[in-house]
Amino acid sequence: MYTTLLVTIEEEICNITVNRPDKMNALNREVFNDLDAVMDEVYHNSAIRSAIITGAGSKAFVAGADISEFLELNGEQAIALAKRGQVVFDKIENAPKPVVAAVNGFALGGGCELALACHFIYASENAKFGQPEVNLGLIPGYGGTQRLAQVAGRSRTMELLMTGKMISAKEAMQCGIVNEVTTPEELIPKVKETLKLIHTKAPFAVTKVIECVNMFDHTQDGYDFEIKQFAECFQTEDMREGAAAFLEKRKPSFKGR
Ligand code: COA
């Protein structure tokens, strides 16, 4: 049923694994379609009480949006791409049941944004977080400028977005991005342990927690503004250069136009 996800339901937990390990689980159109569909299942299947999102393999959770889809896009298509990403990530954020990110390697760009859209994040000690879009002449477009600032604060977010640098799981925990750091083997068991604890609570109250906490610091303006600025970056020569340089495995040469 899903072409880019592995999905199982065990003990009322829906285990969702982004499954493109040869491409570091990068988010292409199919992954977004599959995530959209699986969230429908999480919302409506009464056999599911919570969900875990993780990445296939040991190297990556998700290493970002699929950069190979970028070069063909114009400004309008970039707006559509960012809107699509935001709609799917909003669906995760507003799910009526807990959705936890189990970050097991690189969570970069759209991967970090995907983790941030989940209700909370556990990470294995080999996880790395970052928003490296600036290396491509870009900014986050799937809500990252807003959600990262909500959890990590303004100045930390400024630094991470401007430098594009990666931080370790421990640093991400110090920033408030990650709740708990485990060994790689313990990651999924620990998330399941917490979800099973939540399963013992009143489901209606859990849903209301999600709804209320999501009201915190959430104005739609910032998200809409992000989409426009993301698309403006797409109209620059530097963005074409940045994406081409990544795909050609060379350093970009930015010209400021
Ligand atoms: N989009 C498309 N393809 C990606 C990708 C992405 N975001 N991230 C990784 N890949 C692909 C690589 O192109 C490579 O494909 P190939 O084998 O066909 O050449 C494959 O995944 C393995 O990646 P590689 O770069 O060789 O692995 P690495 O261990 O040297 O580096 C990363 C891992 C995650 C540091 C590096 O892949 C990276 O920087 N990815 C992009 C991160 C990013 O900028 N994300 C934001 C996008 S907006």
mmCIF file of C-alpha atoms and ligand atoms in Angstrom:
data_model
loop_
_atom_site.group_PDB
_atom_site.id
_atom_site.type_symbol
_atom_site.label_atom_id
_atom_site.label_comp_id
_atom_site.label_asym_id
_atom_site.label_seq_id
_atom_site.Cartn_x
_atom_site.Cartn_y
_atom_site.Cartn_z
ATOM 1 C CA MET A 1 0.000 0.000 0.000
ATOM 2 C CA TYR A 2 2.875 2.411 0.775
ATOM 3 C CA THR A 3 5.804 2.616 -1.618
ATOM 4 C CA THR A 4 8.215 4.605 0.574
ATOM 5 C CA LEU A 5 7.131 3.650 4.098
ATOM 6 C CA LEU A 6 7.189 0.467 6.137
ATOM 7 C CA VAL A 7 4.133 0.440 8.365
ATOM 8 C CA THR A 8 3.204 -2.059 11.082
ATOM 9 C CA ILE A 9 0.728 -1.918 13.947
ATOM 10 C CA GLU A 10 1.771 -3.641 17.163
ATOM 11 C CA GLU A 11 0.374 -3.170 20.659
ATOM 12 C CA GLU A 12 -1.789 -0.301 19.353
ATOM 13 C CA ILE A 13 1.322 1.575 18.148
ATOM 14 C CA CYS A 14 1.645 2.401 14.459
ATOM 15 C CA ASN A 15 5.334 2.044 13.531
ATOM 16 C CA ILE A 16 6.113 4.232 10.518
ATOM 17 C CA THR A 17 9.566 3.875 8.930
ATOM 18 C CA VAL A 18 10.632 6.134 6.071
ATOM 19 C CA ASN A 19 12.239 3.599 3.762
ATOM 20 C CA ARG A 20 14.657 5.074 1.201
ATOM 21 C CA PRO A 21 17.932 4.158 2.931
ATOM 22 C CA ASP A 22 19.999 4.457 -0.288
ATOM 23 C CA LYS A 23 18.954 8.151 -0.435
ATOM 24 C CA MET A 24 19.257 8.751 3.321
ATOM 25 C CA ASN A 25 15.429 8.539 3.477
ATOM 26 C CA ALA A 26 15.142 11.934 1.706
ATOM 27 C CA LEU A 27 11.595 13.261 1.396
ATOM 28 C CA ASN A 28 10.421 13.128 -2.206
ATOM 29 C CA ARG A 29 6.832 13.524 -3.475
ATOM 30 C CA GLU A 30 6.000 9.866 -2.833
ATOM 31 C CA VAL A 31 7.147 10.068 0.788
ATOM 32 C CA PHE A 32 4.881 13.074 1.351
ATOM 33 C CA ASN A 33 1.939 11.242 -0.270
ATOM 34 C CA ASP A 34 2.607 8.182 1.860
ATOM 35 C CA LEU A 35 2.994 10.214 5.077
ATOM 36 C CA ASP A 36 -0.273 11.986 4.283
ATOM 37 C CA ALA A 37 -2.036 8.632 3.780
ATOM 38 C CA VAL A 38 -0.556 6.949 6.837
ATOM 39 C CA MET A 39 -1.591 9.912 9.002
ATOM 40 C CA ASP A 40 -5.167 9.377 7.782
ATOM 41 C CA GLU A 41 -4.814 5.831 9.080
ATOM 42 C CA VAL A 42 -3.426 7.069 12.416
ATOM 43 C CA TYR A 43 -6.333 9.533 12.724
ATOM 44 C CA HIS A 44 -9.121 7.113 11.819
ATOM 45 C CA ASN A 45 -8.051 3.554 12.689
ATOM 46 C CA SER A 46 -9.334 2.810 16.192
ATOM 47 C CA ALA A 47 -6.783 -0.018 16.510
ATOM 48 C CA ILE A 48 -4.077 2.693 16.613
ATOM 49 C CA ARG A 49 -3.523 4.697 19.819
ATOM 50 C CA SER A 50 -0.164 6.298 18.961
ATOM 51 C CA ALA A 51 2.562 6.354 16.323
ATOM 52 C CA ILE A 52 6.347 6.331 15.975
ATOM 53 C CA ILE A 53 8.104 7.876 12.988
ATOM 54 C CA THR A 54 11.664 6.706 12.295
ATOM 55 C CA GLY A 55 14.047 6.148 9.381
ATOM 56 C CA ALA A 56 15.246 2.908 7.768
ATOM 57 C CA GLY A 57 18.856 1.864 8.300
ATOM 58 C CA SER A 58 21.324 3.089 10.880
ATOM 59 C CA LYS A 59 22.657 6.200 9.112
ATOM 60 C CA ALA A 60 19.670 8.479 8.696
ATOM 61 C CA PHE A 61 16.348 9.391 10.164
ATOM 62 C CA VAL A 62 15.682 11.643 7.144
ATOM 63 C CA ALA A 63 18.440 13.732 5.467
ATOM 64 C CA GLY A 64 16.051 16.383 4.196
ATOM 65 C CA ALA A 65 13.867 17.137 1.241
ATOM 66 C CA ASP A 66 14.972 15.326 -1.903
ATOM 67 C CA ILE A 67 17.367 17.842 -3.454
ATOM 68 C CA SER A 68 17.173 16.098 -6.853
ATOM 69 C CA GLU A 69 13.592 17.399 -7.178
ATOM 70 C CA PHE A 70 14.675 21.030 -6.618
ATOM 71 C CA LEU A 71 16.370 22.014 -9.873
ATOM 72 C CA GLU A 72 13.254 21.654 -12.011
ATOM 73 C CA LEU A 73 11.115 23.947 -9.807
ATOM 74 C CA ASN A 74 10.168 27.590 -10.463
ATOM 75 C CA GLY A 75 8.913 30.030 -7.798
ATOM 76 C CA GLU A 76 5.271 28.940 -8.005
ATOM 77 C CA GLN A 77 6.178 25.283 -7.844
ATOM 78 C CA ALA A 78 8.406 26.037 -4.845
ATOM 79 C CA ILE A 79 5.405 27.587 -3.083
ATOM 80 C CA ALA A 80 3.399 24.434 -3.859
ATOM 81 C CA LEU A 81 6.237 22.229 -2.574
ATOM 82 C CA ALA A 82 6.533 24.117 0.718
ATOM 83 C CA LYS A 83 2.734 24.234 1.169
ATOM 84 C CA ARG A 84 2.503 20.505 0.568
ATOM 85 C CA GLY A 85 5.224 19.875 3.146
ATOM 86 C CA GLN A 86 3.541 22.160 5.664
ATOM 87 C CA VAL A 87 0.108 20.565 5.163
ATOM 88 C CA VAL A 88 1.492 17.077 5.806
ATOM 89 C CA PHE A 89 3.600 18.199 8.781
ATOM 90 C CA ASP A 90 0.617 20.120 10.235
ATOM 91 C CA LYS A 91 -1.353 16.892 9.968
ATOM 92 C CA ILE A 92 1.310 15.152 12.056
ATOM 93 C CA GLU A 93 1.446 18.010 14.583
ATOM 94 C CA ASN A 94 -2.343 18.084 14.953
ATOM 95 C CA ALA A 95 -2.850 14.315 15.092
ATOM 96 C CA PRO A 96 -5.339 13.454 17.860
ATOM 97 C CA LYS A 97 -3.019 10.670 19.072
ATOM 98 C CA PRO A 98 0.621 10.967 20.205
ATOM 99 C CA VAL A 99 3.169 10.849 17.373
ATOM 100 C CA VAL A 100 6.792 10.517 18.496
ATOM 101 C CA ALA A 101 9.922 10.887 16.360
ATOM 102 C CA ALA A 102 12.581 8.229 16.984
ATOM 103 C CA VAL A 103 15.645 9.862 15.437
ATOM 104 C CA ASN A 104 18.265 7.273 14.563
ATOM 105 C CA GLY A 105 20.871 9.189 12.509
ATOM 106 C CA PHE A 106 20.889 12.334 10.363
ATOM 107 C CA ALA A 107 17.808 14.522 10.874
ATOM 108 C CA LEU A 108 18.670 17.334 8.490
ATOM 109 C CA GLY A 109 16.586 19.971 6.764
ATOM 110 C CA GLY A 110 13.128 18.526 6.126
ATOM 111 C CA GLY A 111 14.130 15.583 8.345
ATOM 112 C CA CYS A 112 14.671 17.884 11.318
ATOM 113 C CA GLU A 113 11.394 19.630 10.418
ATOM 114 C CA LEU A 114 9.610 16.260 10.302
ATOM 115 C CA ALA A 115 10.941 15.374 13.759
ATOM 116 C CA LEU A 116 9.919 18.809 15.078
ATOM 117 C CA ALA A 117 6.383 18.323 13.722
ATOM 118 C CA CYS A 118 6.031 15.201 15.893
ATOM 119 C CA HIS A 119 4.775 15.746 19.441
ATOM 120 C CA PHE A 120 8.192 15.026 20.928
ATOM 121 C CA ILE A 121 11.519 13.526 19.960
ATOM 122 C CA TYR A 122 13.688 10.741 21.367
ATOM 123 C CA ALA A 123 17.080 10.294 19.701
ATOM 124 C CA SER A 124 19.821 7.714 19.623
ATOM 125 C CA GLU A 125 23.286 8.910 20.608
ATOM 126 C CA ASN A 126 24.443 8.758 16.962
ATOM 127 C CA ALA A 127 21.724 11.206 15.820
ATOM 128 C CA LYS A 128 22.704 14.516 14.235
ATOM 129 C CA PHE A 129 20.344 17.446 13.856
ATOM 130 C CA GLY A 130 20.650 20.451 11.571
ATOM 131 C CA GLN A 131 19.011 22.808 9.123
ATOM 132 C CA PRO A 132 21.659 22.959 6.367
ATOM 133 C CA GLU A 133 19.416 24.651 3.767
ATOM 134 C CA VAL A 134 21.659 27.736 3.792
ATOM 135 C CA ASN A 135 24.364 25.574 2.146
ATOM 136 C CA LEU A 136 21.980 25.234 -0.800
ATOM 137 C CA GLY A 137 21.071 28.928 -0.945
ATOM 138 C CA LEU A 138 17.786 28.137 0.787
ATOM 139 C CA ILE A 139 15.859 28.307 4.047
ATOM 140 C CA PRO A 140 13.597 25.697 5.684
ATOM 141 C CA GLY A 141 10.148 25.636 4.074
ATOM 142 C CA TYR A 142 8.245 22.972 6.001
ATOM 143 C CA GLY A 143 7.737 24.986 9.184
ATOM 144 C CA GLY A 144 11.305 24.704 10.497
ATOM 145 C CA THR A 145 11.903 28.420 11.080
ATOM 146 C CA GLN A 146 8.835 28.458 13.342
ATOM 147 C CA ARG A 147 8.954 25.103 15.131
ATOM 148 C CA LEU A 148 12.689 25.189 15.829
ATOM 149 C CA ALA A 149 12.363 28.669 17.343
ATOM 150 C CA GLN A 150 9.490 27.399 19.521
ATOM 151 C CA VAL A 151 11.592 24.630 21.083
ATOM 152 C CA ALA A 152 15.186 25.902 20.867
ATOM 153 C CA GLY A 153 14.592 29.649 21.257
ATOM 154 C CA ARG A 154 15.360 32.578 18.985
ATOM 155 C CA SER A 155 19.138 32.915 19.230
ATOM 156 C CA ARG A 156 19.950 29.204 19.008
ATOM 157 C CA THR A 157 17.637 28.945 15.977
ATOM 158 C CA MET A 158 19.285 31.957 14.335
ATOM 159 C CA GLU A 159 22.715 30.350 14.762
ATOM 160 C CA LEU A 160 21.635 26.904 13.541
ATOM 161 C CA LEU A 161 19.877 28.302 10.457
ATOM 162 C CA MET A 162 22.607 30.810 9.573
ATOM 163 C CA THR A 163 25.524 28.390 9.978
ATOM 164 C CA GLY A 164 23.766 25.232 8.757
ATOM 165 C CA LYS A 165 25.911 23.322 11.261
ATOM 166 C CA MET A 166 24.942 19.961 12.709
ATOM 167 C CA ILE A 167 24.577 19.290 16.406
ATOM 168 C CA SER A 168 24.753 15.998 18.298
ATOM 169 C CA ALA A 169 21.823 14.328 20.048
ATOM 170 C CA LYS A 170 23.184 15.526 23.421
ATOM 171 C CA GLU A 171 23.436 19.130 22.194
ATOM 172 C CA ALA A 172 19.923 18.823 20.744
ATOM 173 C CA MET A 173 18.734 17.692 24.168
ATOM 174 C CA GLN A 174 20.424 20.700 25.805
ATOM 175 C CA CYS A 175 18.612 22.956 23.290
ATOM 176 C CA GLY A 176 15.233 21.444 24.152
ATOM 177 C CA ILE A 177 14.842 19.764 20.753
ATOM 178 C CA VAL A 178 15.189 16.214 22.116
ATOM 179 C CA ASN A 179 13.588 14.789 25.271
ATOM 180 C CA GLU A 180 15.748 11.715 25.752
ATOM 181 C CA VAL A 181 18.960 10.250 24.292
ATOM 182 C CA THR A 182 19.441 6.471 24.192
ATOM 183 C CA THR A 183 21.733 3.884 22.659
ATOM 184 C CA PRO A 184 20.673 2.932 19.099
ATOM 185 C CA GLU A 185 19.332 -0.420 20.383
ATOM 186 C CA GLU A 186 17.284 1.196 23.149
ATOM 187 C CA LEU A 187 15.706 3.899 20.985
ATOM 188 C CA ILE A 188 12.514 2.177 19.802
ATOM 189 C CA PRO A 189 11.990 0.224 23.088
ATOM 190 C CA LYS A 190 12.267 3.495 25.072
ATOM 191 C CA VAL A 191 9.765 5.288 22.805
ATOM 192 C CA LYS A 192 7.398 2.328 23.099
ATOM 193 C CA GLU A 193 7.748 2.322 26.895
ATOM 194 C CA THR A 194 6.680 5.986 27.013
ATOM 195 C CA LEU A 195 3.824 5.423 24.557
ATOM 196 C CA LYS A 196 2.552 2.466 26.575
ATOM 197 C CA LEU A 197 2.530 4.714 29.650
ATOM 198 C CA ILE A 198 0.488 7.261 27.672
ATOM 199 C CA HIS A 199 -1.870 4.449 26.577
ATOM 200 C CA THR A 200 -2.826 3.987 30.243
ATOM 201 C CA LYS A 201 -4.142 7.595 30.357
ATOM 202 C CA ALA A 202 -7.548 8.847 29.239
ATOM 203 C CA PRO A 203 -7.437 9.148 25.416
ATOM 204 C CA PHE A 204 -9.746 12.186 25.375
ATOM 205 C CA ALA A 205 -7.490 14.036 27.813
ATOM 206 C CA VAL A 206 -4.389 13.107 25.793
ATOM 207 C CA THR A 207 -6.011 14.563 22.654
ATOM 208 C CA LYS A 208 -6.875 17.737 24.553
ATOM 209 C CA VAL A 209 -3.240 18.033 25.738
ATOM 210 C CA ILE A 210 -2.118 17.948 22.100
ATOM 211 C CA GLU A 211 -4.707 20.528 21.044
ATOM 212 C CA CYS A 212 -3.885 22.914 23.902
ATOM 213 C CA VAL A 213 -0.090 22.658 23.715
ATOM 214 C CA ASN A 214 -0.283 23.211 19.948
ATOM 215 C CA MET A 215 -1.937 26.576 20.626
ATOM 216 C CA PHE A 216 1.288 27.704 22.314
ATOM 217 C CA ASP A 217 3.208 30.249 20.250
ATOM 218 C CA HIS A 218 1.447 29.205 17.044
ATOM 219 C CA THR A 219 0.502 31.935 14.625
ATOM 220 C CA GLN A 220 -0.155 30.932 11.042
ATOM 221 C CA ASP A 221 1.481 34.141 9.756
ATOM 222 C CA GLY A 222 5.016 32.910 10.423
ATOM 223 C CA TYR A 223 4.403 29.666 8.544
ATOM 224 C CA ASP A 224 2.849 31.471 5.549
ATOM 225 C CA PHE A 225 5.697 34.002 5.516
ATOM 226 C CA GLU A 226 8.217 31.138 5.535
ATOM 227 C CA ILE A 227 6.635 29.631 2.394
ATOM 228 C CA LYS A 228 6.973 32.962 0.532
ATOM 229 C CA GLN A 229 10.609 33.460 1.547
ATOM 230 C CA PHE A 230 11.420 29.813 0.681
ATOM 231 C CA ALA A 231 9.990 30.372 -2.815
ATOM 232 C CA GLU A 232 11.940 33.636 -3.223
ATOM 233 C CA CYS A 233 15.153 31.706 -2.543
ATOM 234 C CA PHE A 234 14.152 29.340 -5.363
ATOM 235 C CA GLN A 235 14.276 32.243 -7.804
ATOM 236 C CA THR A 236 17.951 32.982 -7.106
ATOM 237 C CA GLU A 237 20.984 31.761 -9.066
ATOM 238 C CA ASP A 238 22.581 30.824 -5.738
ATOM 239 C CA MET A 239 19.876 28.243 -4.983
ATOM 240 C CA ARG A 240 20.382 26.568 -8.396
ATOM 241 C CA GLU A 241 24.129 26.591 -7.737
ATOM 242 C CA GLY A 242 23.715 25.189 -4.210
ATOM 243 C CA ALA A 243 21.469 22.295 -5.257
ATOM 244 C CA ALA A 244 23.574 21.519 -8.366
ATOM 245 C CA ALA A 245 26.764 21.559 -6.261
ATOM 246 C CA PHE A 246 25.267 19.041 -3.787
ATOM 247 C CA LEU A 247 24.181 16.687 -6.578
ATOM 248 C CA GLU A 248 27.564 17.046 -8.341
ATOM 249 C CA LYS A 249 29.354 16.459 -4.993
ATOM 250 C CA ARG A 250 31.316 19.755 -5.077
ATOM 251 C CA LYS A 251 31.450 22.974 -3.036
ATOM 252 C CA PRO A 252 28.976 25.684 -4.144
ATOM 253 C CA SER A 253 30.218 29.059 -5.350
ATOM 254 C CA PHE A 254 27.615 31.636 -4.259
ATOM 255 C CA LYS A 255 27.418 34.985 -6.067
ATOM 256 C CA GLY A 256 24.772 36.764 -3.984
ATOM 257 C CA ARG A 257 22.173 36.845 -6.717
HETATM 258 N N1 COA B 1 18.271 14.712 -1.216
HETATM 259 C C1 COA B 1 18.606 13.854 -2.197
HETATM 260 N N2 COA B 1 19.544 12.916 -2.081
HETATM 261 C C2 COA B 1 20.180 12.851 -0.899
HETATM 262 C C3 COA B 1 19.898 13.712 0.170
HETATM 263 C C4 COA B 1 18.887 14.682 -0.018
HETATM 264 N N3 COA B 1 18.541 15.525 0.945
HETATM 265 N N4 COA B 1 20.718 13.403 1.214
HETATM 266 C C5 COA B 1 21.477 12.367 0.791
HETATM 267 N N5 COA B 1 21.156 12.031 -0.469
HETATM 268 C C6 COA B 1 21.728 10.966 -1.301
HETATM 269 C C7 COA B 1 23.118 11.352 -1.833
HETATM 270 O O1 COA B 1 23.001 12.151 -3.009
HETATM 271 C C8 COA B 1 23.699 9.987 -2.112
HETATM 272 O O2 COA B 1 23.123 9.496 -3.314
HETATM 273 P P1 COA B 1 24.063 8.691 -4.387
HETATM 274 O O3 COA B 1 24.557 7.493 -3.628
HETATM 275 O O4 COA B 1 23.111 8.351 -5.492
HETATM 276 O O5 COA B 1 25.176 9.634 -4.771
HETATM 277 C C9 COA B 1 23.130 9.133 -0.971
HETATM 278 O O6 COA B 1 21.969 9.823 -0.497
HETATM 279 C C10 COA B 1 24.086 8.963 0.181
HETATM 280 O O7 COA B 1 24.478 10.268 0.628
HETATM 281 P P2 COA B 1 26.012 10.727 0.774
HETATM 282 O O8 COA B 1 26.056 12.223 0.708
HETATM 283 O O9 COA B 1 26.875 9.995 -0.198
HETATM 284 O O10 COA B 1 26.326 10.210 2.254
HETATM 285 P P3 COA B 1 27.357 10.803 3.322
HETATM 286 O O11 COA B 1 27.394 9.816 4.434
HETATM 287 O O12 COA B 1 28.634 11.206 2.656
HETATM 288 O O13 COA B 1 26.665 12.176 3.844
HETATM 289 C C11 COA B 1 24.827 13.547 4.595
HETATM 290 C C12 COA B 1 25.438 12.130 4.527
HETATM 291 C C13 COA B 1 23.440 13.388 5.200
HETATM 292 C C14 COA B 1 25.713 14.444 5.483
HETATM 293 C C15 COA B 1 24.746 14.153 3.179
HETATM 294 O O14 COA B 1 24.087 13.216 2.344
HETATM 295 C C16 COA B 1 24.006 15.460 3.101
HETATM 296 O O15 COA B 1 24.571 16.502 3.425
HETATM 297 N N6 COA B 1 22.746 15.429 2.630
HETATM 298 C C17 COA B 1 21.965 16.618 2.363
HETATM 299 C C18 COA B 1 21.474 17.257 3.606
HETATM 300 C C19 COA B 1 20.713 18.514 3.285
HETATM 301 O O16 COA B 1 21.245 19.469 2.758
HETATM 302 N N7 COA B 1 19.426 18.487 3.591
HETATM 303 C C20 COA B 1 18.560 19.633 3.407
HETATM 304 C C21 COA B 1 17.870 19.555 2.122
HETATM 305 S S1 COA B 1 16.814 20.965 1.906
#
